[in-house]
Short mmCIF file of N, CA and C in Angstrom, two decimals:
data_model
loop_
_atom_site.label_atom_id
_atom_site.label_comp_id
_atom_site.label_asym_id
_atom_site.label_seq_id
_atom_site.Cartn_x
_atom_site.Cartn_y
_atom_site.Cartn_z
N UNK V 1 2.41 -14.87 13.29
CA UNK V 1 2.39 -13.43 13.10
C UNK V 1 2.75 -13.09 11.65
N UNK V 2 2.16 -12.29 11.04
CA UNK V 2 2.30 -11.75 9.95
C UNK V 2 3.30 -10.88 9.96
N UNK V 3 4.28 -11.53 8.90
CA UNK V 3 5.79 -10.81 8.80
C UNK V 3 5.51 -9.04 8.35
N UNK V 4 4.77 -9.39 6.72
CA UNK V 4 4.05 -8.37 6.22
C UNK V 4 3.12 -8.36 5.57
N UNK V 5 2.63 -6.75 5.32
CA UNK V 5 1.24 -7.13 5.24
C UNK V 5 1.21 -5.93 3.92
N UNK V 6 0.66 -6.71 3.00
CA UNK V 6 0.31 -5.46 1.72
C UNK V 6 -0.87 -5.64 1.08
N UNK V 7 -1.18 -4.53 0.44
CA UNK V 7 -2.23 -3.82 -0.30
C UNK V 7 -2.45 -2.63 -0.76
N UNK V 8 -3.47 -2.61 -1.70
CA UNK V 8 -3.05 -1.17 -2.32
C UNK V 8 -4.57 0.12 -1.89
N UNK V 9 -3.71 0.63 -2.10
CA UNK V 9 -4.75 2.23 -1.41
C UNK V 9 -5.98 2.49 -1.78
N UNK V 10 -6.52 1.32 -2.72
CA UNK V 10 -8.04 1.65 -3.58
C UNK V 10 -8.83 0.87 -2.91
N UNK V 11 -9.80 1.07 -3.35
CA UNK V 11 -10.86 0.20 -2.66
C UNK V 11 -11.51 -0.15 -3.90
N UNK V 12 -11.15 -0.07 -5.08
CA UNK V 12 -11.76 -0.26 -6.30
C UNK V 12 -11.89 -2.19 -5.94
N UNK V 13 -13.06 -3.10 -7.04
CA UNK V 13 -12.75 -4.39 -6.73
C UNK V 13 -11.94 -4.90 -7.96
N UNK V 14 -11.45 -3.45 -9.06
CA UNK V 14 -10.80 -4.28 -9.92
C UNK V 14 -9.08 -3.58 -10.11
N UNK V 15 -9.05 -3.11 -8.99
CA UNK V 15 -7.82 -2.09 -8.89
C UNK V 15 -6.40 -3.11 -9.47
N UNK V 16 -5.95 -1.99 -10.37
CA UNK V 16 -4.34 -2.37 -11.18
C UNK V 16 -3.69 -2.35 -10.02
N UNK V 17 -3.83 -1.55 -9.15
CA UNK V 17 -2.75 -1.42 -8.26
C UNK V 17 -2.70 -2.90 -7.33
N UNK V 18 -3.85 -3.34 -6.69
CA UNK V 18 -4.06 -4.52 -6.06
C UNK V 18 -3.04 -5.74 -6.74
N UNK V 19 -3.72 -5.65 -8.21
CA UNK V 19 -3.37 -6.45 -9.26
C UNK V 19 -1.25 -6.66 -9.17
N UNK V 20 -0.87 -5.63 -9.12
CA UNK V 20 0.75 -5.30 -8.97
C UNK V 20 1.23 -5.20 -7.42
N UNK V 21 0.52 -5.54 -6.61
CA UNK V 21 0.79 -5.93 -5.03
C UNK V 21 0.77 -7.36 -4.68
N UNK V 22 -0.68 -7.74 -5.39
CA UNK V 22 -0.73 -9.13 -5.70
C UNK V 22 0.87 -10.11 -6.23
N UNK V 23 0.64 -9.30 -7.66
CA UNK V 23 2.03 -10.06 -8.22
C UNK V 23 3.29 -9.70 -6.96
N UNK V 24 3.55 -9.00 -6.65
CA UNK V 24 4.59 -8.52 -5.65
C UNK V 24 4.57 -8.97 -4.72
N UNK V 25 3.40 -9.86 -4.06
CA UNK V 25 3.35 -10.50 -2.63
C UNK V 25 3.51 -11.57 -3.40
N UNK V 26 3.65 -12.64 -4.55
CA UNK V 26 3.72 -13.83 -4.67
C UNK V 26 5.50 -13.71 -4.73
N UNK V 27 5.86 -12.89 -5.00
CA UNK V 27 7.64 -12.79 -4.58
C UNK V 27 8.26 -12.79 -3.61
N UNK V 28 7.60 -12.24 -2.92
CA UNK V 28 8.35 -12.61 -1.26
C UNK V 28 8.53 -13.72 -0.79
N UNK V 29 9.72 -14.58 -0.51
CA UNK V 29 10.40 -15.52 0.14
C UNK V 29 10.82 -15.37 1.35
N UNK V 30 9.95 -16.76 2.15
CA UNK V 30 10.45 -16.84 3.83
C UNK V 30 9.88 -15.73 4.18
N UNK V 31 9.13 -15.49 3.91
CA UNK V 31 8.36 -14.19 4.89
C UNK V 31 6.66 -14.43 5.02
N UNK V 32 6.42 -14.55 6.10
CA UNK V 32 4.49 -14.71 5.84
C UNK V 32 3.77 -13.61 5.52
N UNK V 33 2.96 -13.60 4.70
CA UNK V 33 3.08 -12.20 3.54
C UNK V 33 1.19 -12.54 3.92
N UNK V 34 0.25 -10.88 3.99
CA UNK V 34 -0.93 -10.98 4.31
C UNK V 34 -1.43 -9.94 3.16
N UNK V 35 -2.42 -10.86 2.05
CA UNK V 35 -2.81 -9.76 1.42
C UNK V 35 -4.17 -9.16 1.32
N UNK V 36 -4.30 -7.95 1.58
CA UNK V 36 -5.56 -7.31 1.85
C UNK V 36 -5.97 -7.05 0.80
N UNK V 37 -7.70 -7.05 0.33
CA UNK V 37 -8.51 -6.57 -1.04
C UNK V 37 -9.29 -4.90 -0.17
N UNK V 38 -9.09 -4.29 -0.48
CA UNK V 38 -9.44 -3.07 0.22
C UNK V 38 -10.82 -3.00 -0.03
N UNK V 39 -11.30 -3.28 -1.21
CA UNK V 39 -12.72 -3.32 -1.60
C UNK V 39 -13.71 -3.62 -0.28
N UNK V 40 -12.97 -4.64 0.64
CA UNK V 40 -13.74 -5.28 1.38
C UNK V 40 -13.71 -4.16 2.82
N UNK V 41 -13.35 -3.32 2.82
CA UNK V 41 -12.77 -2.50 3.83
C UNK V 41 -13.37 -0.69 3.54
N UNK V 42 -14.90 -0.78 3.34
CA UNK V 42 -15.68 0.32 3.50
C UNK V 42 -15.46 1.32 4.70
N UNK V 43 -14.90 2.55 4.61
CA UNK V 43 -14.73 3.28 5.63
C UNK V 43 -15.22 4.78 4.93
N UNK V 44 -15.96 5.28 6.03
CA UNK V 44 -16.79 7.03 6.10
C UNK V 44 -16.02 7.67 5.86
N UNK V 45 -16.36 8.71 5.36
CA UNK V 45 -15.30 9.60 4.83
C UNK V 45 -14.80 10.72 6.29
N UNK V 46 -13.85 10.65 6.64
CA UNK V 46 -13.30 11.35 8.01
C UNK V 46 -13.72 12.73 8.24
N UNK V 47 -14.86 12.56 9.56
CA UNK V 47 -14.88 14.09 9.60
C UNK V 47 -14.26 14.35 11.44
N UNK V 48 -14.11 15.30 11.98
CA UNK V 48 -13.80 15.19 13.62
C UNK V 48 -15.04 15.07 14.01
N UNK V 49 -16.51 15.41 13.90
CA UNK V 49 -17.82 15.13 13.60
C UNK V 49 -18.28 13.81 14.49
N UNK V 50 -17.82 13.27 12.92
CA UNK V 50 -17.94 11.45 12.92
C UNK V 50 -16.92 11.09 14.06
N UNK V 51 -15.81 11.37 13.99
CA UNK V 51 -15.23 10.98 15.20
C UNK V 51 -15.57 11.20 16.91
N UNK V 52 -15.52 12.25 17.05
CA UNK V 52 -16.12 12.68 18.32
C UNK V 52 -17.60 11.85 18.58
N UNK V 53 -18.93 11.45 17.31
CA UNK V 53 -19.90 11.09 17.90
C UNK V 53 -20.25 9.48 17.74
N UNK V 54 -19.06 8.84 17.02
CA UNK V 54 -19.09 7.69 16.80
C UNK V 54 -17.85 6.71 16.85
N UNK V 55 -16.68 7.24 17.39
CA UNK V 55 -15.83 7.56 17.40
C UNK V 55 -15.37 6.54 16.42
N UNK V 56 -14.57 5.17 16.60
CA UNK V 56 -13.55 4.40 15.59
C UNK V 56 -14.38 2.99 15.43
N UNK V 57 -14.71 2.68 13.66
CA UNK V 57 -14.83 1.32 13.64
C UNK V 57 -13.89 0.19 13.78
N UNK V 58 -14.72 -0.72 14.36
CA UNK V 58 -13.54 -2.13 15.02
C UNK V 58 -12.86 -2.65 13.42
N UNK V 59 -13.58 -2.58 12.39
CA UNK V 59 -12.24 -2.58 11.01
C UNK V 59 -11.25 -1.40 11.21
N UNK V 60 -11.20 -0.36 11.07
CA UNK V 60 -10.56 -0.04 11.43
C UNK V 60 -9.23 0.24 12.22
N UNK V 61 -9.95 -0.09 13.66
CA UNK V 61 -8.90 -0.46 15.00
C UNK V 61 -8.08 -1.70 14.45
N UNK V 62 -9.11 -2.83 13.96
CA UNK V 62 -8.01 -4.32 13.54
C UNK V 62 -6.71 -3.98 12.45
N UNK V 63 -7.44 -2.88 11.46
CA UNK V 63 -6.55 -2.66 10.41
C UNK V 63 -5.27 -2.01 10.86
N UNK V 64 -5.39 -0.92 11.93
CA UNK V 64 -4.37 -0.57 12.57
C UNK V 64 -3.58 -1.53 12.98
N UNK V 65 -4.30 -2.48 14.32
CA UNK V 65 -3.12 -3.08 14.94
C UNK V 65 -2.47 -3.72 13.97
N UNK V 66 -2.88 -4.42 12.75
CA UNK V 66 -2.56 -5.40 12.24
C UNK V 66 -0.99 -4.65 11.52
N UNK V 67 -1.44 -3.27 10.95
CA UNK V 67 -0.15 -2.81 10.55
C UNK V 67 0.75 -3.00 11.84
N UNK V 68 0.35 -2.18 13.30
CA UNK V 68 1.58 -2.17 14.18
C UNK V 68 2.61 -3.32 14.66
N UNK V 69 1.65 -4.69 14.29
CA UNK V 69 2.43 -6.19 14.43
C UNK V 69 3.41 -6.29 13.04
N UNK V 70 2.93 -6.19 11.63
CA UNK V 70 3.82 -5.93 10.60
C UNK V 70 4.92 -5.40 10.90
N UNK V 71 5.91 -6.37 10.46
CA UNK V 71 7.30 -5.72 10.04
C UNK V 71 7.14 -4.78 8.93
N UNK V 72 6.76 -5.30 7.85
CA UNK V 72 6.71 -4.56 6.88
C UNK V 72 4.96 -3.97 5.70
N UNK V 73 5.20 -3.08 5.34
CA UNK V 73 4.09 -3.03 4.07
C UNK V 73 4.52 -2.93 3.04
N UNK V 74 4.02 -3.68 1.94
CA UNK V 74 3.62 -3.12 0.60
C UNK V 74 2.46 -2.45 0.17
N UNK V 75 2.68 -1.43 0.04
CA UNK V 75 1.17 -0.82 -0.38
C UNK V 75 1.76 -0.07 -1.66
N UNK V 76 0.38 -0.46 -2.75
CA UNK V 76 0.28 -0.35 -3.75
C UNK V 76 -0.32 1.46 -4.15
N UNK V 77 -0.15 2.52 -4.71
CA UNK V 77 -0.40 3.82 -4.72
C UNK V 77 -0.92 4.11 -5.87
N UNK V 78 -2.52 4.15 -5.93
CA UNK V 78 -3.19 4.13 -7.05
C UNK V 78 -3.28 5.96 -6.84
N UNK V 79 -3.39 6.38 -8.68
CA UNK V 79 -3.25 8.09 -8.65
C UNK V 79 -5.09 8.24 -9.12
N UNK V 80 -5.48 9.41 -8.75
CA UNK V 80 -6.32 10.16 -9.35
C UNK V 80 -6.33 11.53 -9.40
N UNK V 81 -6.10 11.99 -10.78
CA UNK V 81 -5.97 13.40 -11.21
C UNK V 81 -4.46 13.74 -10.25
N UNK V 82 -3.78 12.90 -10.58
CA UNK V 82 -2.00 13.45 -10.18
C UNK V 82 -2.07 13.46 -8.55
N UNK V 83 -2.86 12.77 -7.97
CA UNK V 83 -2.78 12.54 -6.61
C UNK V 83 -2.81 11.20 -5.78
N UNK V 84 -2.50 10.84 -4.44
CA UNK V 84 -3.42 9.69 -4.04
C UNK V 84 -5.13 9.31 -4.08
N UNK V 85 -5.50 8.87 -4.13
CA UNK V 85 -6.98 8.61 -4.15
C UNK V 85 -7.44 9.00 -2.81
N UNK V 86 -8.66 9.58 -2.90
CA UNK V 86 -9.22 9.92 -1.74
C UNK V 86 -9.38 9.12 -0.70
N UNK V 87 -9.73 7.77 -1.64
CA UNK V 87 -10.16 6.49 -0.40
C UNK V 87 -8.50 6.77 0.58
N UNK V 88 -7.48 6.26 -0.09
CA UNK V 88 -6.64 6.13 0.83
C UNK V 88 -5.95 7.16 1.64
N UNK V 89 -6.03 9.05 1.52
CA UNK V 89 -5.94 9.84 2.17
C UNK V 89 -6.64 9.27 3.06
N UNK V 90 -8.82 9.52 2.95
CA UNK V 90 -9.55 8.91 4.47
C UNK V 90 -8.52 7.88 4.86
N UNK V 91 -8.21 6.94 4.56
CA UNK V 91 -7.89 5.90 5.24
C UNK V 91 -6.64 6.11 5.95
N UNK V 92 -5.55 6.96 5.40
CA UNK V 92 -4.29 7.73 6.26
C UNK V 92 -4.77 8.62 7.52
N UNK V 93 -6.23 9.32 7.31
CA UNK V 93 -6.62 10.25 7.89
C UNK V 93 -7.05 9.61 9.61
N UNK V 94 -7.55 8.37 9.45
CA UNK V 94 -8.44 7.74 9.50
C UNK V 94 -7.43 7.22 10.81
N UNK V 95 -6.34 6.49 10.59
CA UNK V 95 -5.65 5.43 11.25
C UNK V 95 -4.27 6.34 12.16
N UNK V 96 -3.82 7.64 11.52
CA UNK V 96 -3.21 9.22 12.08
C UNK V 96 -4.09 9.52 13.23
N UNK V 97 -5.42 9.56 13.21
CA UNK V 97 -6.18 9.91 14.63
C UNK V 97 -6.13 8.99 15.54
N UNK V 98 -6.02 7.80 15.40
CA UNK V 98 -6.34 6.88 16.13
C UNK V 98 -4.96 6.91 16.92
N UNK V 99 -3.90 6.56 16.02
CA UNK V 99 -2.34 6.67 16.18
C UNK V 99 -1.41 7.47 15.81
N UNK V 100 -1.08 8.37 15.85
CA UNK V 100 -0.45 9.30 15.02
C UNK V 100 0.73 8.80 14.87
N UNK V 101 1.59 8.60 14.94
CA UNK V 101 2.65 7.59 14.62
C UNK V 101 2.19 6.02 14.68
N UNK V 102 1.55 5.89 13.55
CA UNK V 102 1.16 4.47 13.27
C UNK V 102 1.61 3.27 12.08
N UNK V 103 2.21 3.92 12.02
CA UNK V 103 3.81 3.73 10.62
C UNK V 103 4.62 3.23 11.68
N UNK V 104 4.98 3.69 13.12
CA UNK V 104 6.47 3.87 13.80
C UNK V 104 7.11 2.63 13.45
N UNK V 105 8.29 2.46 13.12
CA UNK V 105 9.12 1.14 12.98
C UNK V 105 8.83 0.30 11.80
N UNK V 106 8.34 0.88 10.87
CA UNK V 106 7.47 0.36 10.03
C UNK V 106 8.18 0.20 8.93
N UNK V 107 9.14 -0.54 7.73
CA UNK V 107 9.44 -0.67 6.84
C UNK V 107 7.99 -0.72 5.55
N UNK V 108 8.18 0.14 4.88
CA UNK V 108 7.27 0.04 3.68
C UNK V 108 7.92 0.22 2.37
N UNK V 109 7.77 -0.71 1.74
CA UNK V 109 7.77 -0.99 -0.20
C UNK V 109 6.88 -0.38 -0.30
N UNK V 110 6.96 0.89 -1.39
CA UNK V 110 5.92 1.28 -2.14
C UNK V 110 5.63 0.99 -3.85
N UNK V 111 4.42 0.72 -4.20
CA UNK V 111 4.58 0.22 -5.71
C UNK V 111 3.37 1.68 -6.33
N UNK V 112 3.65 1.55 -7.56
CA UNK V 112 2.68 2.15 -8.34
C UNK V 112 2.02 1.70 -9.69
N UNK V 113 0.71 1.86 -10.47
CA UNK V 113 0.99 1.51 -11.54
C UNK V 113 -0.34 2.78 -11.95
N UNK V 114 -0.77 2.13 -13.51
CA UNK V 114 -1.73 3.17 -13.85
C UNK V 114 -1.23 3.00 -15.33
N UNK V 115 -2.57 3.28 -16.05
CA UNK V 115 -2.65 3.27 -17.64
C UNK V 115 -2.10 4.09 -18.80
N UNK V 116 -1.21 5.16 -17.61
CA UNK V 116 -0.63 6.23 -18.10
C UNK V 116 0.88 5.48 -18.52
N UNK V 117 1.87 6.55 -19.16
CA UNK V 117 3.09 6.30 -19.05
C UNK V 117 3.60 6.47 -17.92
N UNK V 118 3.50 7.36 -16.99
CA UNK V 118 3.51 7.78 -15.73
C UNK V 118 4.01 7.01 -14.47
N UNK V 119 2.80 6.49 -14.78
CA UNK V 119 2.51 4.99 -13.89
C UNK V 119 2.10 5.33 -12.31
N UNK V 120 1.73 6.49 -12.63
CA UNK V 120 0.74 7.40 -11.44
C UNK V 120 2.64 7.79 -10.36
N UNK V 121 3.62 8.13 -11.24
CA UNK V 121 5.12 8.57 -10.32
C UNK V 121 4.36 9.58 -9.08
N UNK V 122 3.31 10.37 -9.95
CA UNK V 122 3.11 12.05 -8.76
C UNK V 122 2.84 11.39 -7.04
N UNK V 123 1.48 10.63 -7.20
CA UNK V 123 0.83 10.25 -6.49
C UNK V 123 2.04 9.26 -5.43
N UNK V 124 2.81 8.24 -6.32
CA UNK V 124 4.18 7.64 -5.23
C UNK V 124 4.75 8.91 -4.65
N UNK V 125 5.09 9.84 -5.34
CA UNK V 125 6.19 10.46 -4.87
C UNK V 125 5.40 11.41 -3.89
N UNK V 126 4.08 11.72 -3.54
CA UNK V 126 3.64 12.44 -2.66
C UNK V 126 3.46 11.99 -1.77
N UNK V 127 3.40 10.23 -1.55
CA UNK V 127 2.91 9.35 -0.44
C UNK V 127 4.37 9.08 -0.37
N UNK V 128 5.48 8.76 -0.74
CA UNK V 128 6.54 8.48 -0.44
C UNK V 128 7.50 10.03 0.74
N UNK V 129 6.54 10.95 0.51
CA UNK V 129 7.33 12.38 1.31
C UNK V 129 6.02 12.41 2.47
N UNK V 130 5.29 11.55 2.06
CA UNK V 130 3.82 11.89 3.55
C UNK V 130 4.08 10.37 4.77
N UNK V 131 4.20 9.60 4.23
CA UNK V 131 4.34 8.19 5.23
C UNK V 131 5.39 8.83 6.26
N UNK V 132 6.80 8.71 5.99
CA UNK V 132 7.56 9.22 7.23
C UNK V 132 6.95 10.06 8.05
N UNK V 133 5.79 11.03 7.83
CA UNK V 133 5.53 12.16 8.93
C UNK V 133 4.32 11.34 9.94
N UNK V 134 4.67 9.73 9.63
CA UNK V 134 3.29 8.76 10.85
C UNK V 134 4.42 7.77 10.89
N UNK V 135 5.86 8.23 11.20
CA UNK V 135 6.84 6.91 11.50
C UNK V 135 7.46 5.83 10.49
N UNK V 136 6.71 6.14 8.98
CA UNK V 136 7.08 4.56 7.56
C UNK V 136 8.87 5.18 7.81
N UNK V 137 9.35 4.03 7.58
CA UNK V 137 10.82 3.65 6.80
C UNK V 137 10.62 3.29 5.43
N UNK V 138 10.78 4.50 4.64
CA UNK V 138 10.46 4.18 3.17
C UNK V 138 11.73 3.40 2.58
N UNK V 139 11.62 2.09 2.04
CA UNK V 139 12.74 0.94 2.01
C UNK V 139 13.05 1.74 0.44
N UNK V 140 11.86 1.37 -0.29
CA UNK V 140 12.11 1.83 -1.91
C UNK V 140 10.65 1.90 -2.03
N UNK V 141 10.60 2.17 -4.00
CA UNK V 141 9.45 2.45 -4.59
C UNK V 141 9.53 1.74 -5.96
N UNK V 142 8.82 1.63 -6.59
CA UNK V 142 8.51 0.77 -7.75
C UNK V 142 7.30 1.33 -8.79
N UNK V 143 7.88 1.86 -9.88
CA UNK V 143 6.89 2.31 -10.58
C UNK V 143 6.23 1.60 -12.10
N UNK V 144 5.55 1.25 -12.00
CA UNK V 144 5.35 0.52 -13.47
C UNK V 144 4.07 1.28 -14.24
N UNK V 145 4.79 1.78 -15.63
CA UNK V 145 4.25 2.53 -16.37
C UNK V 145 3.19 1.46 -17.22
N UNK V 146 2.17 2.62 -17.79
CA UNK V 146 1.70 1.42 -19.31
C UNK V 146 1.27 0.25 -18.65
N UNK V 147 0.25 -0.04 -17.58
CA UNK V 147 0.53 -1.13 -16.91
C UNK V 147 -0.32 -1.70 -17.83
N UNK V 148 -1.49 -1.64 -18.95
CA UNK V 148 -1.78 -3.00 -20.16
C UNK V 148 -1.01 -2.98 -20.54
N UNK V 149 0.12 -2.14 -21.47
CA UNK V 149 1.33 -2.35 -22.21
C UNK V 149 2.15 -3.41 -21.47
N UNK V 150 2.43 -3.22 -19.92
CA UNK V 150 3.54 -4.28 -19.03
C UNK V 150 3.32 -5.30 -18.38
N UNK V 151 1.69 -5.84 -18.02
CA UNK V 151 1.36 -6.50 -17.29
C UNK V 151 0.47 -7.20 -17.63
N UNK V 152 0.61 -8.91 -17.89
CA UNK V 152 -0.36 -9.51 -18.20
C UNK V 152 -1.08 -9.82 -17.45
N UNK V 153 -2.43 -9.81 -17.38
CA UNK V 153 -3.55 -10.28 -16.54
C UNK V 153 -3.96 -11.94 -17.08
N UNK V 154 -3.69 -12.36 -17.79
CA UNK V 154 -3.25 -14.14 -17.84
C UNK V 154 -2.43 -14.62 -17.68
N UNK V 155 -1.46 -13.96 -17.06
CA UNK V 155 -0.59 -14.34 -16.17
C UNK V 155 -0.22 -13.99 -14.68
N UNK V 156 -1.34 -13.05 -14.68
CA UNK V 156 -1.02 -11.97 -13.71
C UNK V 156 0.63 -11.55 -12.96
N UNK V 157 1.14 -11.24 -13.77
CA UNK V 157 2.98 -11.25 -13.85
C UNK V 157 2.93 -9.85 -14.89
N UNK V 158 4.40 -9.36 -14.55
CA UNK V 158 4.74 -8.26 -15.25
C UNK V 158 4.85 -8.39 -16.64
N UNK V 159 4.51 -8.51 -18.05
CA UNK V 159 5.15 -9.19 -18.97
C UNK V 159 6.45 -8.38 -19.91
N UNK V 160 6.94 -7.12 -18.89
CA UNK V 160 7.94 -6.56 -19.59
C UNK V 160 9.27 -6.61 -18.73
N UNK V 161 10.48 -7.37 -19.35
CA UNK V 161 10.78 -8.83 -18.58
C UNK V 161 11.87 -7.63 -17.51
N UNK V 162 12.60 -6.18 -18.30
CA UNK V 162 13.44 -5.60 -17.10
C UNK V 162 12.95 -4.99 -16.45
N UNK V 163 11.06 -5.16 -16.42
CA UNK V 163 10.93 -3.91 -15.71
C UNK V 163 10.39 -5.34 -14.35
N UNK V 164 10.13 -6.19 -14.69
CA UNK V 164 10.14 -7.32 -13.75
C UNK V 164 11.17 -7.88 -13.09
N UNK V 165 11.94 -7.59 -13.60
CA UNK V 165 13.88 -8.25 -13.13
C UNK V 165 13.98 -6.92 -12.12
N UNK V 166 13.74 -5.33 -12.30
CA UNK V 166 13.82 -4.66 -11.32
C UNK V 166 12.74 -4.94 -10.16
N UNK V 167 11.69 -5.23 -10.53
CA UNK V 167 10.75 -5.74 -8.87
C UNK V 167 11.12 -6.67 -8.33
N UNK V 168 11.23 -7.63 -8.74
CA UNK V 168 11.73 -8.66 -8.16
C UNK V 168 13.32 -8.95 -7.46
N UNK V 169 13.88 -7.99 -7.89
CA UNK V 169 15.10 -7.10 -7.32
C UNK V 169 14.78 -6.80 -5.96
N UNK V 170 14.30 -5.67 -6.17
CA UNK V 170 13.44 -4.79 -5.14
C UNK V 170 12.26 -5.45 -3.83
N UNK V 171 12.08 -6.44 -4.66
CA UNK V 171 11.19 -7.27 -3.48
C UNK V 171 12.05 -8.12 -3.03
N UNK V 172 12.70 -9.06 -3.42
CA UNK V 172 14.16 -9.61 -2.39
C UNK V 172 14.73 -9.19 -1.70
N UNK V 173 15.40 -7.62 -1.77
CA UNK V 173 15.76 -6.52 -0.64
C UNK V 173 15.15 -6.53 0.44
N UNK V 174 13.79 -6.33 -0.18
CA UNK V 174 12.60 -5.63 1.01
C UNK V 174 12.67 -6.68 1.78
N UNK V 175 12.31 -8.27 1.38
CA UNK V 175 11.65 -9.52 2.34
C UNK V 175 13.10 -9.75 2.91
N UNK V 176 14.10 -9.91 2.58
CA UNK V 176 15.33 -9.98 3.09
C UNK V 176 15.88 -9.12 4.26
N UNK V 177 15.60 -7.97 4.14
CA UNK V 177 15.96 -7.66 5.72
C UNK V 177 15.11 -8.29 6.61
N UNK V 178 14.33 -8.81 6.41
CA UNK V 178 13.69 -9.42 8.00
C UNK V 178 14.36 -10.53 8.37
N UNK V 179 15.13 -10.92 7.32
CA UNK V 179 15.47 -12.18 7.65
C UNK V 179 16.85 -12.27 8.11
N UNK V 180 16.96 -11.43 8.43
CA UNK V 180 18.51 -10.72 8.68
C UNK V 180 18.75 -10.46 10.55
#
């Protein structure tokens, strides 16, 4: 069973955010850690429409259960124009109908990043006040600004060393209560 399970809210195939979930799932210790590429995970844009006449794809349904067996998520919170991305609203929208408390019991790490100084904070901090209302236990959040300025992609590692000493902080917490 998959302890936890992370990924980030884009479906882009070259998403920063993936990229900083990635690095963040190679930190977790003693925990069986499942990482999803969302790219691969095409879903319609939610109408009650589509639902009522076609009702739920079996990706979908799997993606659900798979969260409800998770102890935990990391999901990564990519911004557009100071928000979550649309893909991953549908995809909140999406998995709320099916289950409306589909978070319940759910410990979630949230990360962020983005080319801004920012590091897309709006977009965490709007998904960090929306998860609890589908059951998340928001553990913490993690924001990394400037992510070419902080993050090498030939190493795929943070390369700005306190803002890495705080994730890796933060991800020991997180994988550590399960083990508790």
């Amino acid at each position: 069973m998959v302890s936890i399970l992370a990924f980030a809210g884009s479906n882009s195939s070259t998403s920063i955010n993936h990229q900083l979930v990635k690095y963040a799932s190679r930190l977790v210790l003693n925990q069986d850690i499942r990482l999803l590429k969302m790219s691969n995970y095409p879903f319609p844009m939610f109408s009650e429409d589509l639902e009522k006449n076609e009702g739920y794809l079996n990706s979908l349904i799997e993606l659900k259960d798979d969260i409800a067996v998770a102890n935990g998520l990391i999901i990564g919170i990519n911004e557009h124009n100071s928000m979550p991305s649309a893909y991953f609203k549908n995809l909140i929208d999406w998995l709320s109908r099916i289950e409306r408390q589909f978070l319940v019991n759910t410990k979630v790490l949230l990360l962020s990043t983005s080319p801004g100084k920012r590091g897309a904070q709006t977009a965490l901090a709007l998904t960090k006040d929306l998860l609890p209302r589908f059951g998340a236990e928001i553990y913490d959040a993690f924001c990394l600004p400037s992510f070419k300025d902080n993050f090498s992609l030939d190493s795929n590692s943070i390369s700005n060393a306190d803002l890495d000493e705080q994730l890796k902080l933060i991800v020991e917490g997180f994988s550590n209560q399960f083990s508790e």
